[in-house]
């Protein structure tokens, strides 16, 4: 082989080797660029993040048990009339649907009356239905059951607590539902902690009126007084309505024995009682002012006096003391998120 051929061969091998090395370097560079691109994309994707952005994901995703997530969701989607502070609330959810007739067969009506229960049904994520919206054919897969802890007509004791829990257990066994407590699972302890608040606001102002000198009120003047346009009958009792708000009952007037007044031509009325219920009366301070004003007017026109339970005459100082106490009760109710005359207050104290 001549020197020229050897030189050409070496040149060819050098070129081939150079191309191999060049292609290898280009491939390595391309792979590094691809890796950097993938790392960049991952840095923008929180699912791959493991450092600074991870805490943001923790705030968004609940890492507790599934029940915890359900509780928070249910709390945000409760019916408006439920107040978790003053009610024990339990949720029962089924994977199947049922008709409401199955609950009626279990004696639901008796429990509703005995325990003053709140009862709500819905299917999937529809609106909660209760009361007149329910019938035997109502389809549901979710139940809310509540028991009030400050009800005027219910004192929570061991027997009441056990009856409530027994009913929940009956529903669980019958329908095979999943149970989640939303508020006040410790029913008796929660009710006891609210007792002083309940006792404070569970007040009904009663002011007794009787003739100053005669044995009874003069019938003609008495009937004229009760002919006022804002004094109307409601469930047999004479109620004084707010002239500024149509349909707003402020206080009622009844006989001395707390029965409805019988205002007839031959009525012999020896006294009456003005009554204002503090927790269930809207604008309670204004309502009391109206009641005090009407009492003064009545006393002037019918020669009457205000007296206490022992028939001892009382004066405007006594009225001012009552008003001060009403102001305190109203303040405490509002501070605890329960306004006088609100739907929730009426539910608990009617």
CSV table of C-alpha atoms in Angstrom, one decimal, residues 4 30 40 47-48 78-79 87 90 98 108 123 127 139 155 173 192 195 210 218 250 256 281 283-284 286 315 322 339:
chain,number,residue,atom,x,y,z
A,4,UNK,CA,-0.9,8.1,-0.3
A,30,UNK,CA,-30.1,16.9,23.9
A,40,UNK,CA,-38.9,22.8,34.9
A,47,UNK,CA,-48.2,17.4,42.5
A,48,UNK,CA,-44.4,16.9,42.1
A,78,UNK,CA,-76.6,22.7,57.0
A,79,UNK,CA,-80.2,24.1,56.8
A,87,UNK,CA,-78.2,21.8,69.1
A,90,UNK,CA,-75.9,14.0,63.7
A,98,UNK,CA,-85.3,4.9,50.8
A,108,UNK,CA,-90.7,8.9,63.9
A,123,UNK,CA,-81.2,12.9,48.2
A,127,UNK,CA,-81.9,20.9,49.3
A,139,UNK,CA,-86.9,9.6,48.5
A,155,UNK,CA,-85.0,19.4,79.8
A,173,UNK,CA,-79.5,-0.7,62.1
A,192,UNK,CA,-75.4,21.5,81.2
A,195,UNK,CA,-78.1,25.8,81.3
A,210,UNK,CA,-106.5,45.5,88.6
A,218,UNK,CA,-116.4,49.2,83.9
A,250,UNK,CA,-95.5,42.2,70.5
A,256,UNK,CA,-105.9,36.7,85.8
A,281,UNK,CA,-90.4,38.7,70.7
A,283,UNK,CA,-87.6,44.2,68.7
A,284,UNK,CA,-88.2,43.3,72.3
A,286,UNK,CA,-89.5,48.6,71.6
A,315,UNK,CA,-94.6,52.1,89.9
A,322,UNK,CA,-87.7,45.4,84.1
A,339,UNK,CA,-81.5,37.4,68.4
